[in-house]
Coordinates of C-alpha atoms in Angstrom, one line a residue:
M1 CA 13.6 16.7 -31.4
T2 CA 11.1 18.2 -33.7
P3 CA 7.4 18.9 -32.5
S4 CA 6.3 16.1 -34.9
D5 CA 8.7 13.6 -33.2
S6 CA 7.4 14.6 -29.8
A7 CA 3.8 14.2 -30.9
R8 CA 4.6 10.8 -32.4
A9 CA 6.2 9.7 -29.1
W10 CA 3.2 10.9 -27.2
R11 CA 0.8 9.0 -29.4
L12 CA 2.9 5.8 -28.9
T13 CA 2.8 6.4 -25.2
L14 CA -0.9 6.7 -25.2
C15 CA -1.2 3.5 -27.2
L16 CA 1.2 1.6 -24.9
V17 CA -0.5 2.7 -21.7
G18 CA -4.0 2.2 -23.2
V19 CA -3.4 -1.4 -24.3
L20 CA -1.7 -2.3 -21.0
T21 CA -4.6 -0.8 -19.0
I22 CA -7.2 -2.8 -21.1
L23 CA -5.3 -6.0 -20.5
R24 CA -5.0 -5.4 -16.8
L25 CA -8.7 -4.5 -16.7
A26 CA -9.6 -7.8 -18.3
A27 CA -7.4 -9.7 -15.9
L28 CA -8.9 -7.9 -12.9
F29 CA -12.4 -9.0 -13.8
A30 CA -11.3 -12.5 -14.7
T31 CA -9.2 -13.3 -11.6
P32 CA -10.6 -15.6 -8.9
F33 CA -8.3 -14.2 -6.3
E34 CA -10.0 -12.8 -3.2
L35 CA -9.3 -9.6 -1.4
Y36 CA -6.2 -9.4 0.7
P37 CA -7.1 -8.6 4.3
D38 CA -5.7 -5.0 4.1
E39 CA -7.9 -4.5 1.0
A40 CA -10.9 -5.7 3.0
Q41 CA -10.0 -3.3 5.7
Y42 CA -9.9 -0.4 3.2
W43 CA -13.3 -1.5 1.9
L44 CA -14.6 -1.5 5.5
W45 CA -13.3 2.1 6.0
S46 CA -15.1 3.1 2.8
R47 CA -18.5 2.2 4.4
S48 CA -17.9 5.1 6.9
L49 CA -16.2 8.0 5.2
D50 CA -13.9 10.1 7.4
F51 CA -10.8 12.4 7.1
G52 CA -8.5 9.7 8.6
Y53 CA -8.2 6.2 9.9
F54 CA -6.1 4.3 12.4
S55 CA -3.2 3.3 10.0
K56 CA -3.7 5.4 6.9
P57 CA -4.9 8.8 5.6
P58 CA -8.4 8.8 4.0
M59 CA -7.8 8.8 0.2
I60 CA -8.0 5.1 -0.3
A61 CA -11.3 4.8 1.4
W62 CA -12.7 7.7 -0.6
L63 CA -11.6 6.0 -3.9
I64 CA -13.2 2.6 -2.9
W65 CA -16.4 4.4 -1.9
A66 CA -16.5 6.0 -5.4
T67 CA -15.8 2.9 -7.4
T68 CA -18.1 0.6 -5.4
A69 CA -20.9 3.2 -5.6
I70 CA -20.6 2.8 -9.4
G71 CA -20.1 -1.0 -9.8
G72 CA -21.0 -2.6 -6.5
D73 CA -18.9 -4.4 -3.8
S74 CA -17.2 -7.1 -5.9
E75 CA -13.5 -7.5 -5.6
A76 CA -12.9 -6.0 -9.1
W77 CA -14.8 -2.8 -8.3
V78 CA -13.0 -2.5 -4.9
R79 CA -9.6 -2.6 -6.8
I80 CA -10.4 -1.0 -10.1
S81 CA -9.2 2.5 -9.3
A82 CA -5.6 1.3 -8.9
L83 CA -4.9 0.4 -12.5
F84 CA -6.4 3.7 -13.8
L85 CA -4.3 5.6 -11.3
H86 CA -1.1 3.9 -12.4
A87 CA -2.1 4.5 -16.0
G88 CA -2.4 8.2 -15.2
T89 CA 0.9 8.2 -13.4
A90 CA 2.6 6.6 -16.5
L91 CA 1.3 9.4 -18.7
V92 CA 2.3 12.1 -16.3
I93 CA 5.8 10.6 -16.1
S94 CA 6.0 10.8 -19.8
R95 CA 5.2 14.5 -19.7
I96 CA 7.9 15.1 -17.0
A97 CA 10.5 13.3 -19.1
D98 CA 9.4 15.1 -22.3
R99 CA 9.8 18.4 -20.5
L100 CA 13.3 17.6 -19.2
Y101 CA 14.8 15.4 -22.0
G102 CA 12.4 15.1 -24.9
G103 CA 9.5 13.0 -26.2
W104 CA 11.3 9.7 -26.8
T105 CA 12.6 9.8 -23.3
G106 CA 9.0 10.3 -22.2
L107 CA 8.0 7.2 -24.1
V108 CA 10.7 5.0 -22.6
A109 CA 10.1 6.4 -19.1
A110 CA 6.4 5.7 -19.3
A111 CA 7.2 2.1 -20.5
L112 CA 9.7 1.5 -17.7
Y113 CA 7.2 2.7 -15.1
A114 CA 4.1 1.0 -16.6
L115 CA 6.0 -2.3 -16.9
M116 CA 7.7 -2.1 -13.5
P117 CA 7.1 -5.4 -11.6
A118 CA 5.9 -3.5 -8.5
I119 CA 3.4 -1.5 -10.6
Q120 CA 2.1 -4.7 -12.2
L121 CA 1.5 -6.1 -8.8
S122 CA 0.0 -2.8 -7.5
S123 CA -2.3 -2.6 -10.5
G124 CA -4.0 -5.8 -9.4
V125 CA -4.7 -4.8 -5.8
I126 CA -5.9 -1.6 -4.1
T127 CA -3.2 0.0 -1.9
T128 CA -2.3 3.5 -0.8
D129 CA 0.7 3.5 -3.3
A130 CA -1.5 4.0 -6.4
P131 CA -3.0 7.4 -5.5
L132 CA 0.2 8.5 -3.8
L133 CA 2.3 8.0 -6.9
L134 CA -0.2 9.8 -9.2
F135 CA -0.4 12.9 -7.0
L136 CA 3.3 13.0 -6.5
S137 CA 3.9 12.7 -10.2
L138 CA 1.5 15.7 -10.7
T139 CA 3.6 17.5 -8.0
I140 CA 6.8 16.9 -9.9
W141 CA 5.2 17.8 -13.3
A142 CA 4.1 21.1 -11.9
Y143 CA 7.6 21.8 -10.5
V144 CA 9.4 21.1 -13.8
S145 CA 6.8 23.2 -15.7
L146 CA 7.4 26.3 -13.7
P147 CA 10.5 27.7 -15.5
A148 CA 8.6 27.9 -18.8
L149 CA 5.7 29.9 -17.3
E150 CA 5.3 33.5 -16.4
G151 CA 3.0 35.8 -14.4
R152 CA -0.3 34.4 -13.1
R153 CA 0.2 31.1 -14.8
R154 CA 3.3 30.5 -12.8
L155 CA 1.5 31.5 -9.6
A156 CA -1.5 29.1 -10.5
V157 CA 0.8 26.2 -11.2
A158 CA 2.7 26.8 -7.9
A159 CA -0.7 26.6 -6.1
A160 CA -1.6 23.4 -8.1
L161 CA 1.8 21.9 -7.0
G162 CA 0.8 22.5 -3.3
A163 CA -2.7 21.1 -3.9
A164 CA -1.3 17.9 -5.6
L165 CA 1.2 17.5 -2.8
G166 CA -1.6 17.8 -0.2
L167 CA -3.6 15.1 -2.0
A168 CA -0.5 12.9 -1.9
F169 CA -0.3 13.4 1.9
L170 CA -4.0 12.4 2.0
S171 CA -2.9 9.2 0.3
K172 CA 0.2 8.2 2.3
Y173 CA 2.6 10.1 4.5
A174 CA 5.5 8.9 2.3
A175 CA 4.7 12.0 0.3
I176 CA 7.2 13.6 2.7
Y177 CA 10.0 12.2 0.5
V178 CA 9.1 14.4 -2.4
L179 CA 8.8 17.5 -0.2
V180 CA 12.3 16.7 1.1
G181 CA 13.6 16.2 -2.5
L182 CA 12.2 19.5 -3.7
A183 CA 13.7 21.3 -0.7
L184 CA 17.1 19.6 -1.4
H185 CA 16.9 20.6 -5.1
L186 CA 16.2 24.2 -4.2
A187 CA 19.1 24.2 -1.7
T188 CA 21.6 22.8 -4.3
S189 CA 20.4 24.6 -7.5
P190 CA 20.6 28.5 -7.7
G191 CA 18.8 28.3 -11.0
A192 CA 15.8 26.5 -9.3
R193 CA 15.7 29.1 -6.6
K194 CA 15.5 32.0 -9.1
V195 CA 12.2 30.5 -10.5
W196 CA 10.4 30.9 -7.2
T197 CA 9.1 34.1 -5.7
W198 CA 7.6 34.6 -2.2
P199 CA 4.0 34.9 -3.6
M200 CA 4.5 31.5 -5.4
A201 CA 5.9 29.9 -2.3
L202 CA 3.0 31.2 -0.2
A203 CA 0.5 30.0 -2.8
A204 CA 2.0 26.5 -2.8
L205 CA 2.2 26.3 1.0
A206 CA -1.4 27.7 1.4
A207 CA -2.8 25.1 -1.1
L208 CA -0.9 22.3 0.7
A209 CA -2.2 23.4 4.1
V210 CA -5.8 23.7 2.9
V211 CA -5.9 20.3 1.3
F212 CA -4.1 18.5 4.2
A213 CA -5.8 20.4 7.0
P214 CA -8.8 18.0 7.4
N215 CA -6.5 15.0 8.0
L216 CA -4.4 17.0 10.4
A217 CA -7.5 18.0 12.3
W218 CA -8.6 14.3 12.4
N219 CA -5.2 13.3 13.8
L220 CA -5.5 16.0 16.4
S221 CA -8.8 14.8 17.6
H222 CA -7.6 11.1 17.6
R223 CA -4.3 11.6 19.5
F224 CA -2.3 11.4 16.2
A225 CA -3.3 7.8 15.7
T226 CA -2.2 7.6 12.1
L227 CA 1.1 9.4 12.6
E228 CA 1.8 7.2 15.7
H229 CA 1.1 4.0 13.7
T230 CA 3.3 5.2 10.8
A231 CA 6.1 5.9 13.2
S232 CA 5.7 2.5 15.0
N233 CA 6.2 0.7 11.7
A234 CA 9.8 1.9 11.8
N235 CA 10.2 -0.6 14.7
W236 CA 13.4 1.1 16.0
N237 CA 12.8 -0.6 19.4
A238 CA 13.4 -4.0 17.9
A239 CA 15.6 -6.3 19.9
Q240 CA 18.1 -6.7 17.0
L241 CA 19.3 -3.4 15.5
F242 CA 21.9 -3.0 12.8
N243 CA 20.6 -5.9 10.8
I244 CA 22.9 -6.7 7.8
R245 CA 20.6 -9.4 6.5
E246 CA 17.7 -7.0 6.4
L247 CA 19.8 -4.4 4.5
I248 CA 21.0 -6.9 1.9
E249 CA 17.5 -8.4 1.5
F250 CA 16.0 -4.9 1.0
L251 CA 18.7 -3.9 -1.6
V252 CA 18.2 -7.2 -3.5
S253 CA 14.4 -6.7 -3.4
Q254 CA 14.8 -3.4 -5.3
F255 CA 16.0 -5.2 -8.4
A256 CA 12.6 -7.0 -8.3
V257 CA 10.6 -3.9 -7.4
F258 CA 12.0 -1.6 -10.2
G259 CA 13.3 -4.3 -12.5
P260 CA 16.9 -5.6 -12.6
V261 CA 18.2 -3.4 -15.5
P262 CA 16.5 -0.1 -14.5
F263 CA 17.7 -0.4 -10.9
A264 CA 21.2 -1.2 -12.0
V265 CA 21.2 1.7 -14.4
L266 CA 19.8 4.1 -11.7
T267 CA 22.2 3.1 -9.0
G268 CA 25.2 2.6 -11.3
G269 CA 24.6 5.8 -13.2
A270 CA 24.1 7.9 -10.1
I271 CA 27.4 6.8 -8.7
W272 CA 29.4 7.0 -11.9
L273 CA 28.0 10.4 -13.1
G274 CA 28.2 11.8 -9.6
V275 CA 31.9 10.8 -9.3
K276 CA 32.7 12.1 -12.8
R277 CA 30.6 15.3 -12.1
R278 CA 28.8 14.9 -15.4
L279 CA 25.3 15.3 -14.1
Q280 CA 23.0 17.6 -16.2
P281 CA 20.7 20.0 -14.3
A282 CA 17.7 17.7 -15.0
D283 CA 19.8 14.7 -13.6
L284 CA 20.4 16.7 -10.4
L285 CA 16.7 17.4 -9.9
L286 CA 15.7 13.8 -10.4
L287 CA 18.4 12.5 -8.1
C288 CA 17.3 14.9 -5.4
L289 CA 13.9 13.3 -5.7
A290 CA 15.0 9.7 -6.0
A291 CA 17.8 9.7 -3.3
P292 CA 15.8 10.6 -0.1
P293 CA 13.4 7.6 -0.2
L294 CA 16.1 5.1 -1.3
L295 CA 18.7 6.2 1.2
T296 CA 16.2 6.6 4.1
V297 CA 14.6 3.2 3.6
T298 CA 18.0 1.6 3.1
A299 CA 19.1 3.0 6.4
Q300 CA 15.8 1.9 8.0
A301 CA 16.4 -1.6 6.7
F302 CA 19.9 -1.6 8.3
V303 CA 18.7 -0.4 11.8
S304 CA 15.5 -2.5 11.9
R305 CA 13.5 -3.7 8.9
A306 CA 11.9 -2.3 5.7
N307 CA 9.3 -3.6 3.3
A308 CA 10.3 -3.8 -0.4
N309 CA 7.7 -1.1 -1.5
W310 CA 8.7 1.5 1.1
A311 CA 11.0 3.2 -1.3
G312 CA 8.6 3.1 -4.2
V313 CA 8.4 6.9 -4.4
A314 CA 12.0 6.9 -5.7
Y315 CA 11.0 5.3 -8.9
L316 CA 8.9 8.2 -10.2
A317 CA 12.1 10.1 -10.8
G318 CA 14.0 6.9 -11.2
S319 CA 12.0 5.9 -14.3
V320 CA 12.8 9.2 -16.0
L321 CA 16.5 9.0 -15.0
A322 CA 16.9 5.4 -16.2
A323 CA 15.2 6.2 -19.5
A324 CA 17.3 9.3 -20.0
W325 CA 20.6 7.6 -19.3
L326 CA 19.8 4.5 -21.4
L327 CA 19.1 6.8 -24.4
R328 CA 22.0 9.1 -23.7
W329 CA 24.4 6.2 -23.5
N330 CA 22.8 4.7 -26.7
A331 CA 22.4 1.4 -24.7
R332 CA 19.8 -0.1 -27.0
R333 CA 20.5 -3.7 -26.0
W334 CA 20.1 -2.9 -22.3
L335 CA 16.9 -1.0 -23.0
V336 CA 15.4 -3.8 -25.1
A337 CA 16.5 -6.3 -22.4
A338 CA 14.8 -4.2 -19.7
L339 CA 11.6 -3.8 -21.6
V340 CA 11.4 -7.5 -22.7
L341 CA 12.1 -8.8 -19.1
Q342 CA 9.5 -6.5 -17.6
A343 CA 6.9 -7.1 -20.3
G344 CA 7.5 -10.9 -19.8
F345 CA 6.9 -10.6 -16.1
C346 CA 3.8 -8.6 -16.6
A347 CA 2.4 -11.2 -19.0
L348 CA 3.2 -14.0 -16.6
F349 CA 1.7 -12.2 -13.7
M350 CA -1.5 -11.5 -15.5
A351 CA -1.7 -15.1 -16.7
C352 CA -1.3 -16.2 -13.0
M353 CA -4.1 -13.8 -12.0
V354 CA -6.5 -15.4 -14.5
N355 CA -5.3 -19.0 -13.9
P356 CA -4.0 -19.6 -10.4
R357 CA -3.1 -23.2 -11.3
L358 CA -0.3 -21.7 -13.4
A359 CA 1.2 -20.1 -10.4
D360 CA 0.9 -23.3 -8.5
S361 CA 2.7 -25.2 -11.3
L362 CA 5.5 -22.6 -11.4
G363 CA 6.0 -23.0 -7.6
A364 CA 4.7 -19.5 -6.9
A365 CA 1.6 -20.6 -4.8
N366 CA 3.1 -19.2 -1.7
S367 CA 3.1 -15.7 -3.3
F368 CA -0.7 -15.8 -3.6
K369 CA -1.7 -17.5 -0.4
R370 CA -2.9 -14.3 1.2
V371 CA -5.5 -13.8 -1.6
R372 CA -7.0 -17.2 -1.2
G373 CA -9.4 -19.0 1.2
W374 CA -10.8 -16.1 3.0
E375 CA -14.3 -16.4 1.6
Q376 CA -14.5 -20.0 2.5
G377 CA -13.3 -19.2 6.0
A378 CA -15.9 -16.5 6.4
K379 CA -18.6 -18.8 5.2
A380 CA -17.6 -21.4 7.9
I381 CA -17.8 -18.7 10.6
I382 CA -21.2 -17.6 9.5
A383 CA -22.5 -21.1 9.2
R384 CA -21.5 -21.8 12.8
A385 CA -23.0 -18.5 13.9
R386 CA -26.3 -19.4 12.4
E387 CA -26.2 -22.7 14.3
E388 CA -25.5 -21.0 17.6
Q389 CA -28.2 -18.4 17.0
A390 CA -30.7 -21.1 16.5
A391 CA -29.5 -23.0 19.6
G392 CA -29.1 -20.2 22.2
G393 CA -28.5 -16.9 20.5
L394 CA -25.3 -14.9 20.2
T395 CA -24.4 -11.4 21.5
S396 CA -21.5 -11.1 19.1
I397 CA -19.0 -12.8 16.7
A398 CA -15.5 -11.9 18.0
M399 CA -12.1 -12.3 16.2
D400 CA -8.6 -12.3 17.6
D401 CA -6.9 -11.1 14.4
R402 CA -7.5 -8.0 12.3
F403 CA -7.0 -9.9 9.1
L404 CA -9.8 -12.3 10.0
F405 CA -12.0 -9.4 11.2
N406 CA -11.6 -7.5 7.9
V407 CA -12.2 -10.4 5.5
T408 CA -15.2 -11.7 7.6
A409 CA -16.7 -8.2 7.5
Y410 CA -16.3 -8.1 3.7
Y411 CA -17.2 -11.7 2.7
G412 CA -20.0 -11.8 5.4
R413 CA -21.4 -8.3 4.4
D414 CA -24.7 -9.7 3.3
Y415 CA -25.1 -11.6 6.6
F416 CA -24.2 -8.7 8.8
R417 CA -26.7 -6.5 7.1
V418 CA -29.6 -8.7 8.1
P419 CA -31.5 -7.3 11.2
G420 CA -30.8 -9.3 14.3
A421 CA -27.4 -10.6 13.1
P422 CA -24.8 -10.5 15.9
P423 CA -22.3 -7.7 15.5
L424 CA -18.7 -8.3 14.5
K425 CA -16.2 -7.5 17.4
M426 CA -12.5 -7.7 18.2
W427 CA -11.0 -9.4 21.2
V428 CA -8.4 -6.8 22.3
H429 CA -5.1 -8.6 23.0
E430 CA -3.1 -5.8 24.6
A431 CA -3.9 -3.0 27.0
R432 CA -4.2 -0.5 24.2
P433 CA -5.9 -1.0 20.7
Q434 CA -3.3 -1.9 18.0
N435 CA -5.5 -1.4 14.9
Q436 CA -8.7 0.1 13.6
A437 CA -10.8 -2.9 14.4
E438 CA -9.7 -3.0 18.1
T439 CA -10.3 0.8 18.3
E440 CA -13.8 0.9 16.7
A441 CA -15.3 -2.5 17.6
P442 CA -13.7 -3.8 20.8
L443 CA -15.4 -6.7 22.6
N444 CA -16.9 -5.7 25.9
P445 CA -18.9 -7.5 28.6
A446 CA -22.2 -6.5 27.1
F447 CA -21.3 -8.1 23.7
G448 CA -19.4 -10.9 25.4
R449 CA -22.3 -12.5 27.3
R450 CA -22.3 -15.3 24.7
A451 CA -19.9 -14.8 21.8
L452 CA -18.8 -17.0 18.9
I453 CA -15.0 -16.7 18.9
A454 CA -12.9 -17.2 15.7
S455 CA -9.2 -17.5 16.5
L456 CA -6.9 -17.5 13.5
E457 CA -4.5 -20.5 13.7
G458 CA -5.6 -20.8 17.3
D459 CA -2.6 -18.8 18.5
Y460 CA -4.4 -16.8 21.1
R461 CA -7.1 -19.3 22.1
P462 CA -5.6 -20.0 25.6
E463 CA -5.5 -16.2 26.4
I464 CA -9.0 -15.7 25.1
E465 CA -10.4 -18.6 27.1
Q466 CA -9.1 -17.1 30.4
D467 CA -10.9 -13.9 29.7
F468 CA -14.3 -15.7 29.8
G469 CA -16.1 -17.6 32.5
R470 CA -17.0 -20.6 30.2
T471 CA -16.1 -21.9 26.8
S472 CA -17.5 -24.8 24.8
G473 CA -17.9 -26.4 21.4
L474 CA -14.4 -26.2 19.9
E475 CA -14.5 -26.7 16.1
I476 CA -11.3 -26.6 14.1
V477 CA -11.8 -25.4 10.5
R478 CA -9.0 -25.9 7.9
V479 CA -9.1 -24.2 4.6
R480 CA -6.8 -25.5 1.9
L481 CA -5.1 -22.7 0.0
D482 CA -3.0 -24.9 -2.4
R483 CA -1.2 -28.2 -2.3
K484 CA 1.1 -27.1 0.5
H485 CA -0.6 -24.5 2.5
V486 CA -3.6 -24.7 4.9
R487 CA -5.2 -22.0 7.0
R488 CA -6.6 -23.0 10.4
M489 CA -9.4 -21.3 12.4
D490 CA -10.5 -22.3 15.9
L491 CA -14.2 -21.7 16.5
F492 CA -15.8 -22.0 19.9
V493 CA -18.5 -20.3 22.0
A494 CA -17.4 -18.2 25.0
E495 CA -19.6 -16.8 27.7
D496 CA -19.4 -14.2 30.5
F497 CA -16.6 -12.0 29.2
R498 CA -14.5 -10.6 32.1
P499 CA -11.1 -9.7 30.7
L500 CA -8.2 -10.1 33.0
P501 CA -6.0 -7.0 33.7
R502 CA -3.2 -6.6 31.2
D503 CA 0.4 -6.3 32.4
P504 CA 1.1 -2.6 33.2
V505 CA 4.6 -2.8 31.7
T506 CA 4.1 -5.0 28.6
G507 CA 0.4 -4.4 28.1
L508 CA 0.0 -8.2 27.5
P509 CA -2.5 -10.5 29.2
P510 CA -1.2 -12.9 31.8
K511 CA 0.1 -16.2 30.5
P512 CA -2.3 -19.1 30.8
K513 CA -1.6 -21.6 33.5
G514 CA 1.0 -24.1 32.4
E515 CA 2.8 -21.7 30.1
R516 CA 6.1 -20.0 31.0

């Protein structure tokens, strides 16, 4: 490929990513969809910046703090960084592919990544995946750039690699997969080992340690809360281990996450070229990066459970590999099919974002139910709180579910800023806090003298009632999400909070009378 061809491919990449980002930006500001409860939780974290939080490292809170400082606290400004981060990742992937295979591969790799169904979804919400993928792509770009550099430039890029990896760890601990992948490549490739010197390795490790140190210190001072939560998500103590159904569902979900054609090309190509021993050096590097998350999460799905996005790190390298193999095999029809399918999904998803009735008419209402109805529910809670304040006063508003706590904090933010408003608290279900809200805002006897309780779906209402001396004024609020789904909240006043001791073995409250 000539330099002019590479430059042309880069210009087309910029146009593709730029147009797609503009369309996503328009959809983001036009959508009526509300914040998902985890997004509301991240917003709540951003009101009090720290170097770590109960379930995640701090990067996502820092990003939301920055964007809301610019544009305010609306849903679009809470989410806006995600689509720019993914746009940046697509451009970096293009440079990685250009370095390894050439500019046209860079264009195709960027297109496969930018049009990936999971990336379309992730561009419309704010999650830890967006900064994670950008910083990991920068880490990989630095790694593939090292062989072409010399002297101080090579040392500087090695340090930048460590810093980018540190920022990835500040985003999500799934960054460990790329660290494992790089180690695996160095172990299997003598040529890769020759690039590195001890000063370069020390520079990379020092930069990683310096960047990641604040979060490590936070975990040390908080009994490794985030690391413990991350480990608990594995759920290896589940009653049913070796779950074939979970394994199959996870593998099938990857066709939806990456796209049916790219995932088939990635897995089929890896097996075929591996058996035939026709892997090029660049193929080996990218497989070393893609394999650890895919194999690890597949095994996790088999022994317990796994969310579809847990292996998302694999598709940074996977996008480049799928693009390289489609072009190497001259599989133009498959490439066109992949891009058309994924572009069609992107267009449909953005149309549903702007017009939720379209999603309802297509039978996809269930997919969007968690971004609907929260504001209406929060308004009902606040309206009842105002009534009770006028009648006899409240010492707190307490929730039994972290989702409800987070969205009420967000959609009731103006109310809770008013002097004299009762504070928002969490009724702690078990002996130990299970989330950030229970850790930072637990209900206690002082705030439980006269509390308005909001119980999501009423699931824990009997347990809550036995922790109080008196309860009164039950009100059941039903929020219609679509034609089929309704969300229920039980609102009632509870007085004289005296929580019963939790079971020393299970940590759970005693069962209410009449229940077995």
